[in-house]
Short mmCIF file of N, CA and C in Angstrom, two decimals:
data_model
loop_
_atom_site.label_atom_id
_atom_site.label_comp_id
_atom_site.label_asym_id
_atom_site.label_seq_id
_atom_site.Cartn_x
_atom_site.Cartn_y
_atom_site.Cartn_z
N MET H 1 9.35 -8.91 -26.09
CA MET H 1 9.86 -8.53 -24.80
C MET H 1 10.71 -7.27 -24.97
N ILE H 2 10.38 -6.25 -24.21
CA ILE H 2 11.13 -5.00 -24.25
C ILE H 2 11.58 -4.69 -22.83
N ARG H 3 12.89 -4.65 -22.65
CA ARG H 3 13.45 -4.43 -21.31
C ARG H 3 14.29 -3.16 -21.30
N SER H 4 13.96 -2.28 -20.38
CA SER H 4 14.72 -1.05 -20.19
C SER H 4 16.05 -1.36 -19.53
N PRO H 5 17.11 -0.64 -19.90
CA PRO H 5 18.38 -0.82 -19.21
C PRO H 5 18.31 -0.41 -17.74
N LEU H 6 17.27 0.33 -17.36
CA LEU H 6 17.08 0.75 -15.97
C LEU H 6 16.31 -0.29 -15.15
N ASP H 7 15.82 -1.33 -15.79
CA ASP H 7 14.93 -2.30 -15.15
C ASP H 7 15.71 -3.39 -14.43
N ASP H 8 15.58 -3.41 -13.09
CA ASP H 8 16.24 -4.45 -12.31
C ASP H 8 15.23 -5.41 -11.65
N SER H 9 14.06 -5.52 -12.23
CA SER H 9 13.02 -6.40 -11.70
C SER H 9 13.50 -7.85 -11.69
N PRO H 10 13.21 -8.58 -10.61
CA PRO H 10 13.57 -10.00 -10.58
C PRO H 10 12.59 -10.88 -11.37
N HIS H 11 11.49 -10.28 -11.83
CA HIS H 11 10.41 -11.08 -12.41
C HIS H 11 10.55 -11.40 -13.89
N TRP H 12 11.74 -11.21 -14.41
CA TRP H 12 12.03 -11.70 -15.77
C TRP H 12 12.22 -13.22 -15.71
N SER H 13 12.72 -13.71 -14.59
CA SER H 13 12.99 -15.15 -14.46
C SER H 13 12.26 -15.79 -13.28
N ILE H 14 11.71 -14.98 -12.39
CA ILE H 14 10.98 -15.47 -11.22
C ILE H 14 9.53 -15.01 -11.35
N PRO H 15 8.55 -15.89 -11.15
CA PRO H 15 7.15 -15.47 -11.30
C PRO H 15 6.80 -14.31 -10.35
N VAL H 16 5.87 -13.47 -10.80
CA VAL H 16 5.34 -12.37 -9.99
C VAL H 16 4.71 -12.97 -8.74
N GLN H 17 4.86 -12.30 -7.60
CA GLN H 17 4.33 -12.79 -6.32
C GLN H 17 2.87 -13.22 -6.47
N GLY H 18 2.55 -14.34 -5.86
CA GLY H 18 1.18 -14.83 -5.87
C GLY H 18 0.81 -15.61 -7.12
N THR H 19 1.77 -15.81 -8.04
CA THR H 19 1.50 -16.57 -9.26
C THR H 19 2.57 -17.64 -9.43
N THR H 20 2.30 -18.57 -10.31
CA THR H 20 3.30 -19.60 -10.60
C THR H 20 3.82 -19.49 -12.03
N ASN H 21 3.13 -18.71 -12.86
CA ASN H 21 3.52 -18.67 -14.26
C ASN H 21 3.41 -17.28 -14.90
N ARG H 22 3.32 -16.24 -14.09
CA ARG H 22 3.22 -14.89 -14.64
C ARG H 22 4.56 -14.19 -14.46
N TYR H 23 5.16 -13.83 -15.57
CA TYR H 23 6.47 -13.18 -15.56
C TYR H 23 6.36 -11.78 -16.16
N ARG H 24 7.39 -11.02 -15.93
CA ARG H 24 7.49 -9.70 -16.54
C ARG H 24 7.81 -9.89 -18.02
N ARG H 25 7.06 -9.21 -18.88
CA ARG H 25 7.28 -9.31 -20.32
C ARG H 25 7.83 -8.02 -20.91
N THR H 26 7.66 -6.95 -20.18
CA THR H 26 8.13 -5.65 -20.64
C THR H 26 8.37 -4.75 -19.44
N SER H 27 9.24 -3.79 -19.60
CA SER H 27 9.48 -2.80 -18.54
C SER H 27 8.41 -1.72 -18.54
N TYR H 28 7.68 -1.65 -19.65
CA TYR H 28 6.81 -0.50 -19.88
C TYR H 28 5.34 -0.86 -19.79
N GLY H 29 4.56 0.13 -19.42
CA GLY H 29 3.12 0.00 -19.39
C GLY H 29 2.51 1.22 -20.05
N TRP H 30 1.23 1.16 -20.28
CA TRP H 30 0.57 2.28 -20.94
C TRP H 30 -0.49 2.89 -20.03
N ASN H 31 -0.85 4.07 -20.38
CA ASN H 31 -1.83 4.88 -19.67
C ASN H 31 -3.22 4.30 -19.94
N ASN H 32 -3.90 3.84 -18.91
CA ASN H 32 -5.20 3.21 -19.11
C ASN H 32 -6.27 4.16 -19.64
N TYR H 33 -6.07 5.47 -19.50
CA TYR H 33 -7.04 6.41 -20.07
C TYR H 33 -7.10 6.31 -21.59
N LEU H 34 -6.07 5.74 -22.21
CA LEU H 34 -6.02 5.64 -23.66
C LEU H 34 -6.52 4.28 -24.16
N SER H 35 -7.23 3.58 -23.33
CA SER H 35 -7.72 2.24 -23.66
C SER H 35 -9.23 2.21 -23.85
N ARG H 36 -9.66 1.43 -24.79
CA ARG H 36 -11.10 1.24 -25.01
C ARG H 36 -11.70 0.40 -23.90
N THR H 37 -10.92 -0.47 -23.29
CA THR H 37 -11.45 -1.39 -22.29
C THR H 37 -11.09 -1.06 -20.84
N HIS H 38 -10.03 -0.29 -20.61
CA HIS H 38 -9.60 -0.01 -19.24
C HIS H 38 -9.74 1.45 -18.82
N SER H 39 -10.22 2.29 -19.70
CA SER H 39 -10.36 3.72 -19.41
C SER H 39 -11.51 3.97 -18.44
N PRO H 40 -11.31 4.83 -17.45
CA PRO H 40 -12.42 5.21 -16.57
C PRO H 40 -13.58 5.83 -17.35
N ASP H 41 -13.26 6.58 -18.41
CA ASP H 41 -14.31 7.17 -19.24
C ASP H 41 -15.11 6.09 -19.97
N ALA H 42 -14.43 5.07 -20.46
CA ALA H 42 -15.10 3.98 -21.17
C ALA H 42 -16.00 3.18 -20.25
N ALA H 43 -15.67 3.14 -18.97
CA ALA H 43 -16.51 2.42 -18.02
C ALA H 43 -17.89 3.08 -17.90
N ILE H 44 -17.93 4.38 -18.11
CA ILE H 44 -19.19 5.13 -18.06
C ILE H 44 -19.90 5.07 -19.41
N ASP H 45 -19.13 5.30 -20.48
CA ASP H 45 -19.68 5.32 -21.84
C ASP H 45 -18.55 4.98 -22.81
N ARG H 46 -18.61 3.82 -23.44
CA ARG H 46 -17.53 3.37 -24.34
C ARG H 46 -17.19 4.38 -25.41
N SER H 47 -18.16 5.16 -25.83
CA SER H 47 -17.89 6.14 -26.90
C SER H 47 -17.04 7.31 -26.39
N MET H 48 -16.85 7.41 -25.09
CA MET H 48 -16.05 8.49 -24.50
C MET H 48 -14.57 8.13 -24.39
N ALA H 49 -14.21 6.88 -24.65
CA ALA H 49 -12.82 6.44 -24.52
C ALA H 49 -11.91 7.19 -25.50
N ALA H 50 -10.75 7.59 -25.02
CA ALA H 50 -9.74 8.26 -25.87
C ALA H 50 -8.88 7.17 -26.50
N ASP H 51 -9.51 6.35 -27.32
CA ASP H 51 -8.85 5.18 -27.90
C ASP H 51 -8.33 5.41 -29.31
N ARG H 52 -8.29 6.67 -29.72
CA ARG H 52 -7.70 7.05 -31.01
C ARG H 52 -7.19 8.47 -30.91
N LEU H 53 -6.24 8.78 -31.75
CA LEU H 53 -5.56 10.08 -31.69
C LEU H 53 -6.52 11.26 -31.78
N SER H 54 -7.55 11.15 -32.56
CA SER H 54 -8.50 12.26 -32.71
C SER H 54 -9.22 12.60 -31.41
N ARG H 55 -9.18 11.71 -30.43
CA ARG H 55 -9.83 11.97 -29.15
C ARG H 55 -8.87 12.45 -28.07
N VAL H 56 -7.61 12.63 -28.43
CA VAL H 56 -6.61 13.15 -27.49
C VAL H 56 -6.37 14.60 -27.85
N LYS H 57 -6.88 15.51 -27.02
CA LYS H 57 -6.84 16.94 -27.32
C LYS H 57 -5.43 17.52 -27.35
N SER H 58 -4.56 17.02 -26.50
CA SER H 58 -3.20 17.56 -26.41
C SER H 58 -2.19 16.40 -26.35
N ALA H 59 -1.84 15.88 -27.52
CA ALA H 59 -0.94 14.72 -27.61
C ALA H 59 0.42 15.00 -26.98
N SER H 60 0.89 16.23 -27.05
CA SER H 60 2.21 16.55 -26.49
C SER H 60 2.19 16.67 -24.97
N ASN H 61 1.02 16.66 -24.37
CA ASN H 61 0.89 16.75 -22.91
C ASN H 61 0.29 15.50 -22.28
N THR H 62 -0.03 14.50 -23.08
CA THR H 62 -0.69 13.30 -22.57
C THR H 62 0.28 12.12 -22.55
N VAL H 63 0.52 11.58 -21.35
CA VAL H 63 1.41 10.43 -21.19
C VAL H 63 0.78 9.20 -21.86
N HIS H 64 1.61 8.49 -22.63
CA HIS H 64 1.17 7.25 -23.26
C HIS H 64 1.84 6.04 -22.59
N PHE H 65 3.18 6.10 -22.45
CA PHE H 65 3.93 4.99 -21.86
C PHE H 65 4.73 5.43 -20.65
N LEU H 66 4.98 4.49 -19.75
CA LEU H 66 5.74 4.75 -18.53
C LEU H 66 6.44 3.48 -18.10
N HIS H 67 7.29 3.61 -17.12
CA HIS H 67 8.08 2.48 -16.62
C HIS H 67 7.32 1.83 -15.47
N MET H 68 6.92 0.58 -15.65
CA MET H 68 6.15 -0.12 -14.62
C MET H 68 7.04 -0.49 -13.43
N VAL H 69 6.42 -0.63 -12.27
CA VAL H 69 7.12 -1.01 -11.05
C VAL H 69 7.72 -2.41 -11.24
N GLY H 70 8.85 -2.67 -10.60
CA GLY H 70 9.56 -3.93 -10.79
C GLY H 70 9.15 -5.07 -9.90
N THR H 71 8.43 -4.77 -8.80
CA THR H 71 7.99 -5.82 -7.88
C THR H 71 6.53 -5.58 -7.52
N GLY H 72 5.91 -6.56 -6.89
CA GLY H 72 4.51 -6.44 -6.53
C GLY H 72 3.60 -6.92 -7.65
N SER H 73 2.31 -6.79 -7.43
CA SER H 73 1.34 -7.34 -8.38
C SER H 73 1.37 -6.67 -9.75
N PHE H 74 1.85 -5.44 -9.83
CA PHE H 74 1.91 -4.74 -11.12
C PHE H 74 3.20 -5.01 -11.89
N ALA H 75 4.10 -5.81 -11.34
CA ALA H 75 5.36 -6.11 -12.02
C ALA H 75 5.14 -6.84 -13.34
N GLY H 76 4.03 -7.55 -13.46
CA GLY H 76 3.71 -8.26 -14.69
C GLY H 76 2.59 -7.62 -15.47
N ALA H 77 2.18 -6.42 -15.08
CA ALA H 77 1.06 -5.74 -15.74
C ALA H 77 1.54 -4.95 -16.96
N ASP H 78 0.59 -4.62 -17.83
CA ASP H 78 0.93 -3.84 -19.02
C ASP H 78 0.30 -2.45 -19.02
N HIS H 79 -0.45 -2.12 -17.97
CA HIS H 79 -1.05 -0.79 -17.88
C HIS H 79 -1.27 -0.42 -16.41
N VAL H 80 -1.45 0.87 -16.19
CA VAL H 80 -1.71 1.40 -14.85
C VAL H 80 -3.19 1.72 -14.71
N HIS H 81 -3.62 2.02 -13.49
CA HIS H 81 -4.98 2.46 -13.20
C HIS H 81 -4.88 3.82 -12.51
N VAL H 82 -4.75 4.84 -13.32
CA VAL H 82 -4.54 6.21 -12.83
C VAL H 82 -5.65 6.65 -11.89
N GLU H 83 -6.87 6.25 -12.16
CA GLU H 83 -8.01 6.67 -11.35
C GLU H 83 -7.90 6.21 -9.90
N ASN H 84 -7.02 5.27 -9.61
CA ASN H 84 -6.84 4.78 -8.24
C ASN H 84 -5.78 5.54 -7.44
N TRP H 85 -5.19 6.55 -8.03
CA TRP H 85 -4.11 7.28 -7.36
C TRP H 85 -4.60 8.44 -6.49
N TRP H 86 -5.84 8.80 -6.56
CA TRP H 86 -6.36 9.97 -5.85
C TRP H 86 -7.31 9.54 -4.75
N ILE H 87 -7.16 10.14 -3.56
CA ILE H 87 -8.10 9.89 -2.47
C ILE H 87 -8.93 11.15 -2.25
N ASN H 88 -8.30 12.23 -1.78
CA ASN H 88 -8.97 13.52 -1.64
C ASN H 88 -7.94 14.60 -1.32
N ASP H 89 -8.40 15.84 -1.25
CA ASP H 89 -7.51 16.98 -1.02
C ASP H 89 -6.78 16.93 0.32
N SER H 90 -7.34 16.23 1.29
CA SER H 90 -6.70 16.20 2.61
C SER H 90 -5.48 15.27 2.65
N LEU H 91 -5.25 14.51 1.58
CA LEU H 91 -4.11 13.60 1.51
C LEU H 91 -3.29 13.89 0.25
N PRO H 92 -2.64 15.06 0.20
CA PRO H 92 -1.92 15.46 -1.02
C PRO H 92 -0.71 14.60 -1.37
N ASP H 93 -0.17 13.85 -0.40
CA ASP H 93 0.97 12.98 -0.68
C ASP H 93 0.56 11.58 -1.14
N ALA H 94 -0.72 11.27 -1.02
CA ALA H 94 -1.19 9.92 -1.35
C ALA H 94 -0.96 9.53 -2.81
N PRO H 95 -1.18 10.41 -3.79
CA PRO H 95 -0.99 9.97 -5.18
C PRO H 95 0.40 9.42 -5.47
N ALA H 96 1.43 10.04 -4.97
CA ALA H 96 2.80 9.56 -5.22
C ALA H 96 3.01 8.18 -4.59
N ILE H 97 2.42 7.95 -3.45
CA ILE H 97 2.55 6.66 -2.77
C ILE H 97 1.76 5.59 -3.52
N LEU H 98 0.51 5.91 -3.86
CA LEU H 98 -0.35 4.95 -4.55
C LEU H 98 0.18 4.63 -5.95
N ALA H 99 0.61 5.64 -6.68
CA ALA H 99 1.14 5.42 -8.03
C ALA H 99 2.38 4.55 -8.01
N SER H 100 3.18 4.68 -6.97
CA SER H 100 4.43 3.91 -6.91
C SER H 100 4.20 2.41 -6.74
N ASN H 101 2.97 2.01 -6.47
CA ASN H 101 2.63 0.59 -6.45
C ASN H 101 2.44 0.04 -7.86
N GLN H 102 2.33 0.94 -8.83
CA GLN H 102 2.10 0.57 -10.22
C GLN H 102 3.22 1.03 -11.15
N VAL H 103 3.75 2.22 -10.87
CA VAL H 103 4.75 2.86 -11.72
C VAL H 103 6.07 2.97 -10.95
N ASN H 104 7.17 2.74 -11.63
CA ASN H 104 8.47 2.98 -10.99
C ASN H 104 8.75 4.47 -11.13
N THR H 105 8.14 5.26 -10.26
CA THR H 105 8.21 6.72 -10.34
C THR H 105 9.61 7.26 -10.08
N SER H 106 10.48 6.43 -9.51
CA SER H 106 11.84 6.88 -9.19
C SER H 106 12.90 6.13 -10.00
N VAL H 107 12.53 5.59 -11.15
CA VAL H 107 13.46 4.78 -11.94
C VAL H 107 14.69 5.59 -12.38
N VAL H 108 14.54 6.90 -12.55
CA VAL H 108 15.67 7.74 -12.95
C VAL H 108 16.40 8.28 -11.72
N SER H 109 15.64 8.85 -10.77
CA SER H 109 16.26 9.40 -9.57
C SER H 109 15.19 9.74 -8.53
N GLY H 110 15.65 10.05 -7.34
CA GLY H 110 14.75 10.48 -6.27
C GLY H 110 14.31 9.34 -5.38
N GLU H 111 13.61 9.72 -4.34
CA GLU H 111 13.10 8.76 -3.37
C GLU H 111 11.78 8.18 -3.87
N PRO H 112 11.64 6.87 -3.81
CA PRO H 112 10.36 6.26 -4.19
C PRO H 112 9.22 6.81 -3.32
N LYS H 113 8.04 6.83 -3.87
CA LYS H 113 6.82 7.22 -3.16
C LYS H 113 6.77 8.70 -2.80
N THR H 114 7.56 9.53 -3.49
CA THR H 114 7.54 10.97 -3.23
C THR H 114 7.18 11.73 -4.50
N LYS H 115 6.73 12.95 -4.31
CA LYS H 115 6.38 13.82 -5.43
C LYS H 115 7.59 14.17 -6.28
N SER H 116 8.78 14.14 -5.67
CA SER H 116 9.99 14.54 -6.39
C SER H 116 10.67 13.38 -7.13
N ALA H 117 10.17 12.16 -6.97
CA ALA H 117 10.72 11.01 -7.68
C ALA H 117 10.65 11.26 -9.18
N ARG H 118 11.73 10.89 -9.91
CA ARG H 118 11.80 11.19 -11.35
C ARG H 118 11.85 9.92 -12.19
N ALA H 119 11.10 9.96 -13.30
CA ALA H 119 11.04 8.83 -14.23
C ALA H 119 10.89 9.36 -15.65
N ASN H 120 11.05 8.47 -16.61
CA ASN H 120 10.86 8.82 -18.01
C ASN H 120 9.41 8.53 -18.40
N TYR H 121 8.82 9.45 -19.13
CA TYR H 121 7.45 9.30 -19.60
C TYR H 121 7.41 9.53 -21.10
N GLY H 122 6.79 8.60 -21.83
CA GLY H 122 6.61 8.74 -23.26
C GLY H 122 5.23 9.32 -23.54
N PHE H 123 5.16 10.31 -24.40
CA PHE H 123 3.91 11.01 -24.67
C PHE H 123 3.29 10.55 -25.99
N VAL H 124 2.01 10.83 -26.15
CA VAL H 124 1.27 10.40 -27.33
C VAL H 124 1.91 10.92 -28.62
N ASP H 125 2.48 12.11 -28.59
CA ASP H 125 3.10 12.66 -29.81
C ASP H 125 4.46 12.04 -30.12
N GLY H 126 4.96 11.16 -29.26
CA GLY H 126 6.20 10.44 -29.51
C GLY H 126 7.41 10.94 -28.74
N HIS H 127 7.33 12.09 -28.10
CA HIS H 127 8.50 12.57 -27.35
C HIS H 127 8.54 11.94 -25.95
N VAL H 128 9.71 11.97 -25.35
CA VAL H 128 9.93 11.43 -24.01
C VAL H 128 10.51 12.53 -23.14
N GLU H 129 10.05 12.59 -21.88
CA GLU H 129 10.59 13.55 -20.92
C GLU H 129 10.89 12.84 -19.61
N THR H 130 11.93 13.29 -18.93
CA THR H 130 12.21 12.86 -17.57
C THR H 130 11.57 13.89 -16.66
N LEU H 131 10.59 13.44 -15.87
CA LEU H 131 9.80 14.36 -15.05
C LEU H 131 9.63 13.82 -13.63
N SER H 132 9.46 14.74 -12.69
CA SER H 132 9.12 14.33 -11.33
C SER H 132 7.63 13.97 -11.32
N PHE H 133 7.25 13.15 -10.35
CA PHE H 133 5.86 12.71 -10.31
C PHE H 133 4.89 13.89 -10.23
N ILE H 134 5.24 14.90 -9.46
CA ILE H 134 4.34 16.05 -9.32
C ILE H 134 4.16 16.80 -10.65
N GLU H 135 5.07 16.59 -11.59
CA GLU H 135 4.93 17.21 -12.91
C GLU H 135 3.98 16.43 -13.83
N VAL H 136 3.61 15.22 -13.44
CA VAL H 136 2.67 14.45 -14.25
C VAL H 136 1.34 14.20 -13.55
N PHE H 137 1.31 14.35 -12.22
CA PHE H 137 0.05 14.10 -11.51
C PHE H 137 0.00 14.87 -10.20
N THR H 138 -1.03 15.70 -10.05
CA THR H 138 -1.30 16.32 -8.75
C THR H 138 -2.71 15.98 -8.27
N GLY H 139 -3.58 15.57 -9.18
CA GLY H 139 -4.94 15.22 -8.84
C GLY H 139 -5.75 14.90 -10.08
N PRO H 140 -7.02 14.55 -9.91
CA PRO H 140 -7.84 14.17 -11.05
C PRO H 140 -8.08 15.29 -12.06
N ASP H 141 -7.97 16.52 -11.63
CA ASP H 141 -8.18 17.65 -12.54
C ASP H 141 -6.88 18.28 -13.02
N ARG H 142 -5.75 17.78 -12.53
CA ARG H 142 -4.43 18.30 -12.93
C ARG H 142 -3.45 17.15 -13.07
N ASN H 143 -3.44 16.60 -14.26
CA ASN H 143 -2.52 15.49 -14.53
C ASN H 143 -2.30 15.37 -16.03
N ARG H 144 -1.31 14.59 -16.40
CA ARG H 144 -0.97 14.39 -17.81
C ARG H 144 -1.37 13.00 -18.31
N PHE H 145 -2.31 12.39 -17.63
CA PHE H 145 -2.79 11.07 -18.04
C PHE H 145 -4.19 11.16 -18.64
N ASP H 146 -5.08 11.87 -18.01
CA ASP H 146 -6.45 12.02 -18.50
C ASP H 146 -6.44 12.98 -19.69
N PRO H 147 -6.74 12.52 -20.89
CA PRO H 147 -6.69 13.39 -22.07
C PRO H 147 -7.64 14.59 -21.98
N ASN H 148 -8.65 14.50 -21.11
CA ASN H 148 -9.59 15.61 -20.95
C ASN H 148 -8.99 16.78 -20.20
N VAL H 149 -7.93 16.55 -19.44
CA VAL H 149 -7.31 17.62 -18.65
C VAL H 149 -5.82 17.80 -18.93
N ALA H 150 -5.22 16.91 -19.70
CA ALA H 150 -3.76 16.91 -19.89
C ALA H 150 -3.21 18.18 -20.52
N GLY H 151 -3.99 18.91 -21.26
CA GLY H 151 -3.50 20.13 -21.89
C GLY H 151 -3.49 21.34 -20.98
N ARG H 152 -4.08 21.21 -19.80
CA ARG H 152 -4.11 22.34 -18.86
C ARG H 152 -2.72 22.57 -18.29
N SER H 153 -2.40 23.81 -18.02
CA SER H 153 -1.06 24.12 -17.49
C SER H 153 -0.95 23.67 -16.04
N PHE H 154 0.26 23.36 -15.66
CA PHE H 154 0.53 22.93 -14.28
C PHE H 154 0.92 24.12 -13.48
#
């Protein structure tokens, strides 16, 4: 069990909504793009999964760990689903809203569900940065989660 000092989730002692026995086990979750089983790339072709360091082109720009949301169905989860944060160009504010159902994007500061919400992000190379949501995700082709695009400048 790893609990962040910033974590005020009630689900350490109260089951996650809709369950009777699922509790929060950690404050942190990992980037599903780095998974052999949960990566959107692996769903198409397992050999495309960035499930080892040699497949991450820019380790210093690719998010590995983040602070999971404290309530809702993802309060007991161990990973996010980044591919679900994008709708289309006509809804540029949607990613911050959708991501906030999985990630505590404002755990450090800012308004929840906004692009300016700030949280701590741990990167594949081991460093941690406090960043606003817009600094880690603007869309499927500009984000720090998908290892195929994470090295591109923002």
